[in-house]
PDB file of C-alpha atoms in Angstrom:
ATOM      1  CA  UNK A  30     -91.309  -5.130 -60.156  1.00 36.00           C
ATOM      2  CA  UNK A  31     -90.994  -7.908 -62.833  1.00 42.00           C
ATOM      3  CA  UNK A  32     -88.608 -10.475 -63.924  1.00 52.00           C
ATOM      4  CA  UNK A  33     -87.888  -8.699 -67.137  1.00 76.00           C
ATOM      5  CA  UNK A  34     -84.880  -6.876 -65.866  1.00 93.00           C
ATOM      6  CA  UNK A  35     -86.859  -3.934 -64.697  1.00 96.00           C
ATOM      7  CA  UNK A  36     -87.568  -2.788 -61.127  1.00 96.00           C
ATOM      8  CA  UNK A  37     -90.270  -0.071 -61.296  1.00 96.00           C
ATOM      9  CA  UNK A  38     -91.058   2.500 -58.653  1.00 95.00           C
ATOM     10  CA  UNK A  39     -94.661   3.449 -59.372  1.00 92.00           C
ATOM     11  CA  UNK A  40     -96.006   6.954 -58.724  1.00 92.00           C
ATOM     12  CA  UNK A  41     -92.635   8.313 -57.629  1.00 93.00           C
ATOM     13  CA  UNK A  42     -92.307  11.985 -57.359  1.00 91.00           C
ATOM     14  CA  UNK A  43     -88.950  13.939 -57.198  1.00 90.00           C
ATOM     15  CA  UNK A  44     -88.210  14.938 -53.605  1.00 87.00           C
ATOM     16  CA  UNK A  45     -90.511  12.535 -51.866  1.00 89.00           C
ATOM     17  CA  UNK A  46     -89.198  10.671 -48.751  1.00 90.00           C
ATOM     18  CA  UNK A  47     -87.721   7.252 -49.433  1.00 93.00           C
ATOM     19  CA  UNK A  48     -87.718   4.787 -46.416  1.00 95.00           C
ATOM     20  CA  UNK A  49     -84.715   2.843 -45.470  1.00 96.00           C
ATOM     21  CA  UNK A  50     -86.496  -0.348 -46.409  1.00 96.00           C
ATOM     22  CA  UNK A  51     -87.120   1.077 -49.921  1.00 95.00           C
ATOM     23  CA  UNK A  52     -83.607   2.247 -50.212  1.00 96.00           C
ATOM     24  CA  UNK A  53     -82.229  -1.196 -49.338  1.00 96.00           C
ATOM     25  CA  UNK A  54     -84.633  -2.765 -51.838  1.00 97.00           C
ATOM     26  CA  UNK A  55     -83.745  -0.376 -54.679  1.00 97.00           C
ATOM     27  CA  UNK A  56     -79.978  -0.847 -54.009  1.00 97.00           C
ATOM     28  CA  UNK A  57     -80.327  -4.588 -54.210  1.00 97.00           C
ATOM     29  CA  UNK A  58     -82.297  -4.446 -57.397  1.00 97.00           C
ATOM     30  CA  UNK A  59     -79.579  -2.073 -58.983  1.00 98.00           C
ATOM     31  CA  UNK A  60     -76.761  -4.173 -57.885  1.00 98.00           C
ATOM     32  CA  UNK A  61     -78.394  -7.356 -59.030  1.00 97.00           C
ATOM     33  CA  UNK A  62     -78.452  -5.990 -62.577  1.00 97.00           C
ATOM     34  CA  UNK A  63     -81.954  -4.495 -62.775  1.00 97.00           C
ATOM     35  CA  UNK A  64     -82.781  -1.122 -64.293  1.00 97.00           C
ATOM     36  CA  UNK A  65     -84.671   0.911 -61.772  1.00 97.00           C
ATOM     37  CA  UNK A  66     -87.275   2.927 -63.567  1.00 97.00           C
ATOM     38  CA  UNK A  67     -89.619   5.859 -62.493  1.00 96.00           C
ATOM     39  CA  UNK A  68     -92.342   6.257 -65.164  1.00 96.00           C
ATOM     40  CA  UNK A  69     -94.012   9.710 -65.244  1.00 91.00           C
ATOM     41  CA  UNK A  70     -91.406  11.465 -63.182  1.00 92.00           C
ATOM     42  CA  UNK A  71     -90.577  13.815 -65.964  1.00 86.00           C
ATOM     43  CA  UNK A  72     -88.036  16.659 -66.296  1.00 93.00           C
ATOM     44  CA  UNK A  73     -89.766  20.024 -66.664  1.00 91.00           C
ATOM     45  CA  UNK A  74     -88.601  22.041 -69.775  1.00 95.00           C
ATOM     46  CA  UNK A  75     -88.664  25.706 -69.817  1.00 93.00           C
ATOM     47  CA  UNK A  76     -89.984  27.506 -72.971  1.00 93.00           C
ATOM     48  CA  UNK A  77     -86.492  28.744 -73.868  1.00 93.00           C
ATOM     49  CA  UNK A  78     -85.248  25.172 -73.643  1.00 96.00           C
ATOM     50  CA  UNK A  79     -87.966  23.573 -75.850  1.00 96.00           C
ATOM     51  CA  UNK A  80     -86.259  25.094 -78.939  1.00 96.00           C
ATOM     52  CA  UNK A  81     -83.176  23.012 -78.148  1.00 97.00           C
ATOM     53  CA  UNK A  82     -84.975  19.702 -78.656  1.00 97.00           C
ATOM     54  CA  UNK A  83     -83.711  19.739 -82.213  1.00 96.00           C
ATOM     55  CA  UNK A  84     -80.827  17.811 -83.869  1.00 96.00           C
ATOM     56  CA  UNK A  85     -79.746  21.193 -85.397  1.00 96.00           C
ATOM     57  CA  UNK A  86     -77.928  21.884 -82.078  1.00 97.00           C
ATOM     58  CA  UNK A  87     -75.415  19.160 -82.653  1.00 97.00           C
ATOM     59  CA  UNK A  88     -72.007  19.745 -84.254  1.00 94.00           C
ATOM     60  CA  UNK A  89     -70.390  16.536 -85.435  1.00 83.00           C
ATOM     61  CA  UNK A  90     -70.976  14.456 -82.433  1.00 84.00           C
ATOM     62  CA  UNK A  91     -74.084  12.275 -81.749  1.00 87.00           C
ATOM     63  CA  UNK A  92     -74.614  14.102 -78.495  1.00 94.00           C
ATOM     64  CA  UNK A  93     -73.903  17.312 -76.462  1.00 97.00           C
ATOM     65  CA  UNK A  94     -71.677  16.819 -73.543  1.00 97.00           C
ATOM     66  CA  UNK A  95     -71.459  18.748 -70.338  1.00 98.00           C
ATOM     67  CA  UNK A  96     -68.668  18.441 -67.753  1.00 97.00           C
ATOM     68  CA  UNK A  97     -70.144  18.977 -64.281  1.00 97.00           C
ATOM     69  CA  UNK A  98     -66.530  19.444 -62.860  1.00 96.00           C
ATOM     70  CA  UNK A  99     -65.944  22.681 -64.812  1.00 97.00           C
ATOM     71  CA  UNK A 100     -69.288  23.613 -66.572  1.00 96.00           C
ATOM     72  CA  UNK A 101     -67.992  23.181 -70.044  1.00 97.00           C
ATOM     73  CA  UNK A 102     -70.110  22.038 -73.053  1.00 97.00           C
ATOM     74  CA  UNK A 103     -69.076  20.387 -76.129  1.00 96.00           C
ATOM     75  CA  UNK A 104     -70.390  18.811 -79.264  1.00 96.00           C
ATOM     76  CA  UNK A 105     -72.899  21.702 -80.107  1.00 97.00           C
ATOM     77  CA  UNK A 106     -73.282  24.178 -82.870  1.00 96.00           C
ATOM     78  CA  UNK A 107     -74.994  26.567 -80.447  1.00 96.00           C
ATOM     79  CA  UNK A 108     -73.320  29.922 -79.824  1.00 96.00           C
ATOM     80  CA  UNK A 109     -73.833  33.087 -77.616  1.00 97.00           C
ATOM     81  CA  UNK A 110     -77.043  33.291 -75.445  1.00 97.00           C
ATOM     82  CA  UNK A 111     -78.493  29.939 -76.859  1.00 97.00           C
ATOM     83  CA  UNK A 112     -75.284  28.099 -75.990  1.00 97.00           C
ATOM     84  CA  UNK A 113     -75.782  29.455 -72.326  1.00 97.00           C
ATOM     85  CA  UNK A 114     -79.316  28.284 -72.264  1.00 97.00           C
ATOM     86  CA  UNK A 115     -78.175  24.869 -73.526  1.00 98.00           C
ATOM     87  CA  UNK A 116     -75.509  24.764 -70.809  1.00 97.00           C
ATOM     88  CA  UNK A 117     -77.840  25.609 -67.950  1.00 97.00           C
ATOM     89  CA  UNK A 118     -80.407  23.104 -69.330  1.00 98.00           C
ATOM     90  CA  UNK A 119     -77.938  20.232 -69.144  1.00 98.00           C
ATOM     91  CA  UNK A 120     -76.426  21.320 -65.904  1.00 98.00           C
ATOM     92  CA  UNK A 121     -80.008  21.304 -64.401  1.00 97.00           C
ATOM     93  CA  UNK A 122     -80.447  17.764 -65.439  1.00 98.00           C
ATOM     94  CA  UNK A 123     -76.975  16.792 -64.037  1.00 98.00           C
ATOM     95  CA  UNK A 124     -77.896  18.259 -60.648  1.00 97.00           C
ATOM     96  CA  UNK A 125     -81.231  16.426 -60.665  1.00 97.00           C
ATOM     97  CA  UNK A 126     -79.668  13.142 -61.608  1.00 97.00           C
ATOM     98  CA  UNK A 127     -77.000  13.476 -58.861  1.00 97.00           C
ATOM     99  CA  UNK A 128     -79.586  14.313 -56.300  1.00 96.00           C
ATOM    100  CA  UNK A 129     -81.805  11.375 -57.346  1.00 96.00           C
ATOM    101  CA  UNK A 130     -79.010   8.823 -56.909  1.00 97.00           C
ATOM    102  CA  UNK A 131     -78.025  10.266 -53.475  1.00 96.00           C
ATOM    103  CA  UNK A 132     -81.663  10.047 -52.328  1.00 96.00           C
ATOM    104  CA  UNK A 133     -82.443   6.540 -53.623  1.00 97.00           C
ATOM    105  CA  UNK A 134     -79.022   4.942 -52.917  1.00 97.00           C
ATOM    106  CA  UNK A 135     -77.716   6.629 -49.812  1.00 96.00           C
ATOM    107  CA  UNK A 136     -74.779   4.330 -49.610  1.00 96.00           C
ATOM    108  CA  UNK A 137     -73.360   6.071 -52.708  1.00 98.00           C
ATOM    109  CA  UNK A 138     -73.824   9.679 -51.256  1.00 95.00           C
ATOM    110  CA  UNK A 139     -70.530  11.399 -50.733  1.00 94.00           C
ATOM    111  CA  UNK A 140     -68.566   8.665 -52.543  1.00 97.00           C
ATOM    112  CA  UNK A 141     -69.997   8.912 -56.067  1.00 98.00           C
ATOM    113  CA  UNK A 142     -68.568  11.249 -58.687  1.00 98.00           C
ATOM    114  CA  UNK A 143     -70.597  12.939 -61.443  1.00 98.00           C
ATOM    115  CA  UNK A 144     -68.800  12.290 -64.886  1.00 98.00           C
ATOM    116  CA  UNK A 145     -70.016  13.540 -68.247  1.00 97.00           C
ATOM    117  CA  UNK A 146     -73.616  14.451 -68.975  1.00 98.00           C
ATOM    118  CA  UNK A 147     -75.107  14.004 -72.428  1.00 97.00           C
ATOM    119  CA  UNK A 148     -78.103  15.263 -74.282  1.00 98.00           C
ATOM    120  CA  UNK A 149     -78.944  13.236 -77.410  1.00 97.00           C
ATOM    121  CA  UNK A 150     -81.568  15.220 -79.537  1.00 97.00           C
ATOM    122  CA  UNK A 151     -81.066  12.933 -82.657  1.00 96.00           C
ATOM    123  CA  UNK A 152     -83.066   9.777 -83.499  1.00 96.00           C
ATOM    124  CA  UNK A 153     -80.981   6.773 -82.907  1.00 94.00           C
ATOM    125  CA  UNK A 154     -82.727   4.355 -85.217  1.00 92.00           C
ATOM    126  CA  UNK A 155     -81.032   4.434 -88.728  1.00 86.00           C
ATOM    127  CA  UNK A 156     -78.046   6.352 -87.628  1.00 84.00           C
ATOM    128  CA  UNK A 157     -74.893   5.380 -89.546  1.00 83.00           C
ATOM    129  CA  UNK A 158     -71.847   4.295 -87.489  1.00 84.00           C
ATOM    130  CA  UNK A 159     -69.231   1.628 -87.270  1.00 90.00           C
ATOM    131  CA  UNK A 160     -70.312  -1.637 -85.369  1.00 88.00           C
ATOM    132  CA  UNK A 161     -68.105  -0.670 -82.495  1.00 91.00           C
ATOM    133  CA  UNK A 162     -70.167   2.644 -82.101  1.00 89.00           C
ATOM    134  CA  UNK A 163     -73.528   1.070 -82.906  1.00 93.00           C
ATOM    135  CA  UNK A 164     -75.397   1.266 -79.714  1.00 94.00           C
ATOM    136  CA  UNK A 165     -78.382  -0.546 -81.202  1.00 96.00           C
ATOM    137  CA  UNK A 166     -76.282  -3.752 -80.788  1.00 97.00           C
ATOM    138  CA  UNK A 167     -76.312  -5.432 -77.356  1.00 98.00           C
ATOM    139  CA  UNK A 168     -73.300  -4.405 -75.290  1.00 98.00           C
ATOM    140  CA  UNK A 169     -72.005  -3.649 -71.857  1.00 98.00           C
ATOM    141  CA  UNK A 170     -70.293  -0.280 -71.293  1.00 98.00           C
ATOM    142  CA  UNK A 171     -66.680   0.289 -70.951  1.00 97.00           C
ATOM    143  CA  UNK A 172     -64.374   3.326 -71.174  1.00 96.00           C
ATOM    144  CA  UNK A 173     -61.509   3.221 -73.754  1.00 96.00           C
ATOM    145  CA  UNK A 174     -59.636   6.182 -72.468  1.00 96.00           C
ATOM    146  CA  UNK A 175     -60.673   6.441 -68.806  1.00 96.00           C
ATOM    147  CA  UNK A 176     -59.739   3.182 -67.075  1.00 97.00           C
ATOM    148  CA  UNK A 177     -62.203   2.449 -64.121  1.00 98.00           C
ATOM    149  CA  UNK A 178     -60.040  -0.170 -62.325  1.00 97.00           C
ATOM    150  CA  UNK A 179     -63.306  -1.758 -61.197  1.00 97.00           C
ATOM    151  CA  UNK A 180     -65.216   1.273 -60.245  1.00 98.00           C
ATOM    152  CA  UNK A 181     -68.782   1.058 -61.409  1.00 98.00           C
ATOM    153  CA  UNK A 182     -70.412   2.916 -64.453  1.00 98.00           C
ATOM    154  CA  UNK A 183     -73.823   3.986 -63.215  1.00 98.00           C
ATOM    155  CA  UNK A 184     -76.108   5.830 -65.718  1.00 98.00           C
ATOM    156  CA  UNK A 185     -79.199   7.956 -65.182  1.00 98.00           C
ATOM    157  CA  UNK A 186     -81.363   8.278 -68.295  1.00 98.00           C
ATOM    158  CA  UNK A 187     -84.463  10.406 -69.001  1.00 98.00           C
ATOM    159  CA  UNK A 188     -86.615  10.451 -72.013  1.00 98.00           C
ATOM    160  CA  UNK A 189     -87.651  14.148 -72.765  1.00 97.00           C
ATOM    161  CA  UNK A 190     -89.358  13.420 -76.054  1.00 97.00           C
ATOM    162  CA  UNK A 191     -91.966  16.164 -76.659  1.00 96.00           C
ATOM    163  CA  UNK A 192     -94.234  14.243 -78.946  1.00 96.00           C
ATOM    164  CA  UNK A 193     -94.726  11.012 -77.050  1.00 96.00           C
ATOM    165  CA  UNK A 194     -92.058   8.885 -78.635  1.00 97.00           C
ATOM    166  CA  UNK A 195     -90.686   6.151 -76.406  1.00 98.00           C
ATOM    167  CA  UNK A 196     -87.031   5.192 -76.075  1.00 97.00           C
ATOM    168  CA  UNK A 197     -86.876   1.580 -77.049  1.00 98.00           C
ATOM    169  CA  UNK A 198     -84.226  -0.618 -75.548  1.00 97.00           C
ATOM    170  CA  UNK A 199     -83.595  -4.337 -75.584  1.00 97.00           C
ATOM    171  CA  UNK A 200     -82.095  -6.098 -72.440  1.00 97.00           C
ATOM    172  CA  UNK A 201     -79.878  -9.138 -72.784  1.00 97.00           C
ATOM    173  CA  UNK A 202     -78.708 -11.897 -70.616  1.00 97.00           C
ATOM    174  CA  UNK A 203     -77.088 -11.431 -67.102  1.00 97.00           C
ATOM    175  CA  UNK A 204     -73.441 -10.247 -67.109  1.00 98.00           C
ATOM    176  CA  UNK A 205     -72.062 -13.434 -65.852  1.00 97.00           C
ATOM    177  CA  UNK A 206     -73.595 -15.337 -68.738  1.00 98.00           C
ATOM    178  CA  UNK A 207     -72.129 -12.782 -71.199  1.00 98.00           C
ATOM    179  CA  UNK A 208     -68.769 -13.295 -69.559  1.00 98.00           C
ATOM    180  CA  UNK A 209     -69.099 -17.087 -69.702  1.00 98.00           C
ATOM    181  CA  UNK A 210     -69.781 -16.765 -73.457  1.00 98.00           C
ATOM    182  CA  UNK A 211     -67.014 -14.476 -74.399  1.00 98.00           C
ATOM    183  CA  UNK A 212     -64.262 -14.590 -71.752  1.00 98.00           C
ATOM    184  CA  UNK A 213     -62.665 -17.816 -72.935  1.00 97.00           C
ATOM    185  CA  UNK A 214     -61.621 -16.224 -76.177  1.00 97.00           C
ATOM    186  CA  UNK A 215     -60.092 -13.118 -74.404  1.00 98.00           C
ATOM    187  CA  UNK A 216     -56.451 -13.287 -73.539  1.00 96.00           C
ATOM    188  CA  UNK A 217     -54.271 -11.069 -71.537  1.00 97.00           C
ATOM    189  CA  UNK A 218     -52.981  -7.577 -72.355  1.00 96.00           C
ATOM    190  CA  UNK A 219     -49.504  -7.363 -73.858  1.00 96.00           C
ATOM    191  CA  UNK A 220     -46.857  -6.766 -71.067  1.00 96.00           C
ATOM    192  CA  UNK A 221     -46.113  -3.188 -70.909  1.00 97.00           C
ATOM    193  CA  UNK A 222     -49.091  -2.138 -73.030  1.00 97.00           C
ATOM    194  CA  UNK A 223     -50.796  -0.162 -70.277  1.00 97.00           C
ATOM    195  CA  UNK A 224     -47.662   1.896 -69.831  1.00 97.00           C
ATOM    196  CA  UNK A 225     -47.520   2.564 -73.596  1.00 97.00           C
ATOM    197  CA  UNK A 226     -51.164   3.759 -73.886  1.00 97.00           C
ATOM    198  CA  UNK A 227     -50.843   6.086 -70.987  1.00 97.00           C
ATOM    199  CA  UNK A 228     -47.531   7.561 -72.327  1.00 97.00           C
ATOM    200  CA  UNK A 229     -49.112   8.129 -75.762  1.00 97.00           C
ATOM    201  CA  UNK A 230     -52.229   9.815 -74.241  1.00 97.00           C
ATOM    202  CA  UNK A 231     -54.496   7.140 -75.375  1.00 97.00           C
ATOM    203  CA  UNK A 232     -55.644   6.494 -71.843  1.00 97.00           C
ATOM    204  CA  UNK A 233     -55.603   8.974 -68.849  1.00 96.00           C
ATOM    205  CA  UNK A 234     -54.251   6.553 -66.420  1.00 97.00           C
ATOM    206  CA  UNK A 235     -52.892   2.868 -66.526  1.00 97.00           C
ATOM    207  CA  UNK A 236     -55.370   0.523 -68.070  1.00 97.00           C
ATOM    208  CA  UNK A 237     -55.885  -2.564 -65.702  1.00 98.00           C
ATOM    209  CA  UNK A 238     -56.422  -6.072 -67.003  1.00 98.00           C
ATOM    210  CA  UNK A 239     -60.106  -5.716 -65.872  1.00 98.00           C
ATOM    211  CA  UNK A 240     -60.448  -2.709 -68.147  1.00 98.00           C
ATOM    212  CA  UNK A 241     -58.829  -4.437 -70.911  1.00 98.00           C
ATOM    213  CA  UNK A 242     -61.213  -7.471 -70.491  1.00 98.00           C
ATOM    214  CA  UNK A 243     -64.321  -5.042 -70.351  1.00 98.00           C
ATOM    215  CA  UNK A 244     -63.320  -3.325 -73.557  1.00 98.00           C
ATOM    216  CA  UNK A 245     -62.845  -6.731 -75.356  1.00 98.00           C
ATOM    217  CA  UNK A 246     -66.282  -7.929 -73.961  1.00 98.00           C
ATOM    218  CA  UNK A 247     -67.813  -4.694 -75.428  1.00 98.00           C
ATOM    219  CA  UNK A 248     -66.298  -5.149 -78.751  1.00 97.00           C
ATOM    220  CA  UNK A 249     -66.838  -8.921 -78.911  1.00 98.00           C
ATOM    221  CA  UNK A 250     -70.528  -8.542 -78.139  1.00 98.00           C
ATOM    222  CA  UNK A 251     -71.094  -5.863 -80.832  1.00 97.00           C
ATOM    223  CA  UNK A 252     -69.045  -7.661 -83.462  1.00 97.00           C
ATOM    224  CA  UNK A 253     -70.769 -11.120 -83.050  1.00 97.00           C
ATOM    225  CA  UNK A 254     -73.765 -11.174 -85.488  1.00 97.00           C
ATOM    226  CA  UNK A 255     -74.698 -14.721 -84.479  1.00 97.00           C
ATOM    227  CA  UNK A 256     -74.850 -13.744 -80.846  1.00 97.00           C
ATOM    228  CA  UNK A 257     -76.852 -10.480 -81.539  1.00 97.00           C
ATOM    229  CA  UNK A 258     -79.349 -12.614 -83.446  1.00 96.00           C
ATOM    230  CA  UNK A 259     -79.691 -15.598 -81.139  1.00 97.00           C
ATOM    231  CA  UNK A 260     -79.355 -14.416 -77.525  1.00 96.00           C
ATOM    232  CA  UNK A 261     -82.451 -13.753 -75.516  1.00 95.00           C
ATOM    233  CA  UNK A 262     -83.609 -10.226 -75.556  1.00 95.00           C
ATOM    234  CA  UNK A 263     -86.346  -8.405 -73.640  1.00 95.00           C
ATOM    235  CA  UNK A 264     -87.793  -5.238 -75.353  1.00 96.00           C
ATOM    236  CA  UNK A 265     -88.414  -2.372 -73.015  1.00 96.00           C
ATOM    237  CA  UNK A 266     -90.301   0.988 -73.927  1.00 97.00           C
ATOM    238  CA  UNK A 267     -89.352   3.940 -71.765  1.00 97.00           C
ATOM    239  CA  UNK A 268     -92.143   6.449 -72.160  1.00 97.00           C
ATOM    240  CA  UNK A 269     -91.582  10.281 -72.198  1.00 97.00           C
ATOM    241  CA  UNK A 270     -91.212  11.401 -68.686  1.00 96.00           C
ATOM    242  CA  UNK A 271     -89.447   8.240 -67.580  1.00 97.00           C
ATOM    243  CA  UNK A 272     -86.146   8.213 -65.666  1.00 98.00           C
ATOM    244  CA  UNK A 273     -84.239   4.972 -65.537  1.00 98.00           C
ATOM    245  CA  UNK A 274     -81.069   4.076 -63.738  1.00 98.00           C
ATOM    246  CA  UNK A 275     -78.779   1.085 -64.191  1.00 98.00           C
ATOM    247  CA  UNK A 276     -75.261  -0.112 -63.937  1.00 98.00           C
ATOM    248  CA  UNK A 277     -74.428   0.060 -67.592  1.00 98.00           C
ATOM    249  CA  UNK A 278     -71.188  -1.904 -67.196  1.00 98.00           C
ATOM    250  CA  UNK A 279     -73.065  -4.977 -66.260  1.00 98.00           C
ATOM    251  CA  UNK A 280     -76.549  -4.527 -67.766  1.00 98.00           C
ATOM    252  CA  UNK A 281     -76.506  -5.958 -71.349  1.00 98.00           C
ATOM    253  CA  UNK A 282     -78.499  -3.391 -73.367  1.00 98.00           C
ATOM    254  CA  UNK A 283     -79.168  -1.985 -76.817  1.00 97.00           C
ATOM    255  CA  UNK A 284     -80.934   1.387 -77.665  1.00 97.00           C
ATOM    256  CA  UNK A 285     -83.059   0.526 -80.641  1.00 97.00           C
ATOM    257  CA  UNK A 286     -84.896   3.804 -81.246  1.00 97.00           C
ATOM    258  CA  UNK A 287     -85.867   7.068 -79.745  1.00 97.00           C
ATOM    259  CA  UNK A 288     -85.136  10.773 -79.846  1.00 97.00           C
ATOM    260  CA  UNK A 289     -84.335  13.264 -77.189  1.00 97.00           C
ATOM    261  CA  UNK A 290     -82.618  11.778 -74.221  1.00 97.00           C
ATOM    262  CA  UNK A 291     -80.521  12.899 -71.244  1.00 98.00           C
ATOM    263  CA  UNK A 292     -77.866  10.755 -69.820  1.00 98.00           C
ATOM    264  CA  UNK A 293     -75.893  11.351 -66.710  1.00 98.00           C
ATOM    265  CA  UNK A 294     -72.774   9.112 -65.976  1.00 98.00           C
ATOM    266  CA  UNK A 295     -71.823   8.476 -62.434  1.00 98.00           C
ATOM    267  CA  UNK A 296     -68.605   6.651 -61.063  1.00 98.00           C
ATOM    268  CA  UNK A 297     -69.372   4.646 -58.016  1.00 98.00           C
ATOM    269  CA  UNK A 298     -66.362   3.255 -56.131  1.00 98.00           C
ATOM    270  CA  UNK A 299     -66.515  -0.493 -55.710  1.00 97.00           C
ATOM    271  CA  UNK A 300     -66.138  -0.123 -51.804  1.00 96.00           C
ATOM    272  CA  UNK A 301     -69.521   1.864 -51.809  1.00 98.00           C
ATOM    273  CA  UNK A 302     -71.464  -1.046 -53.120  1.00 98.00           C
ATOM    274  CA  UNK A 303     -73.603  -2.958 -50.652  1.00 96.00           C
ATOM    275  CA  UNK A 304     -72.502  -6.121 -52.309  1.00 96.00           C
ATOM    276  CA  UNK A 305     -69.219  -5.717 -54.282  1.00 97.00           C
ATOM    277  CA  UNK A 306     -69.278  -9.295 -55.108  1.00 97.00           C
ATOM    278  CA  UNK A 307     -71.920  -8.714 -57.752  1.00 97.00           C
ATOM    279  CA  UNK A 308     -69.692  -6.274 -59.577  1.00 98.00           C
ATOM    280  CA  UNK A 309     -68.193  -7.134 -62.945  1.00 98.00           C
ATOM    281  CA  UNK A 310     -64.695  -6.884 -61.377  1.00 98.00           C
ATOM    282  CA  UNK A 311     -65.460  -9.516 -58.747  1.00 98.00           C
ATOM    283  CA  UNK A 312     -67.362 -11.874 -61.308  1.00 98.00           C
ATOM    284  CA  UNK A 313     -64.510 -11.720 -63.732  1.00 98.00           C
ATOM    285  CA  UNK A 314     -61.863 -12.307 -61.005  1.00 98.00           C
ATOM    286  CA  UNK A 315     -63.733 -15.402 -59.811  1.00 98.00           C
ATOM    287  CA  UNK A 316     -63.873 -16.615 -63.433  1.00 98.00           C
ATOM    288  CA  UNK A 317     -60.155 -15.884 -63.991  1.00 97.00           C
ATOM    289  CA  UNK A 318     -58.943 -16.967 -60.703  1.00 98.00           C
ATOM    290  CA  UNK A 319     -56.682 -13.886 -59.997  1.00 97.00           C
ATOM    291  CA  UNK A 320     -56.776 -10.235 -59.183  1.00 98.00           C
ATOM    292  CA  UNK A 321     -57.666  -8.052 -62.147  1.00 98.00           C
ATOM    293  CA  UNK A 322     -57.333  -4.479 -60.769  1.00 96.00           C
TER     294      UNK A 322
END
């Protein structure tokens, strides 16, 4: 463990027993805004799957997506037998990620919900996108169309690059510092806007004031060139075979370079946290002095 925003589990093997003391330590690190990392864990790739480590499998999206709820796959140009190999490939990672979270953070077991899984075979460095979609800029994650109402966005990443290329991140300042910087300029949502957004199908449920603020924080961080250039940032290299887990809604992060990555999104109910007071919702409510969700 270091003070760099990383809490490392050295020599960890999938399936090994984890003591209650270790589980408590890992949960505290995660909820305190650390990225929990497992170097060398790896994700075994079958010969038929190795051919899928290629940007050619993408359609127009930057990633292939998998829905654990119904087994559907989107964002790929693969068809037929190859599409089925791809589906099983991503599904296998999704299961591994879910089992890993349940093992390391048992307080979340039975309460968490697996959301979308993504596979990103394209190099992120040099990719053209709008500033809002540019993940090489520091940001915290928020869902535009799926309000969380304060539930957490946990993500399980794995670098499966076959030629030794690391996934390079930068970690920014703690969430509360981010909020102190940007929150004063963020007002309130327009009265009735949440109902309008849901009625138009822009959101799948009513957008809370918390979700409104989180989206504004995400955008304000990415849009502020001066902030991006001046705020303290720690570079982190995730070597191939590394799995790392973080609350992406509170960890200020930017993905600078790298190719071939899995990502599993997990929804964690606020009540499942060991210390809900460290959640973005509770931090923002203390700063605003009122209930936000």
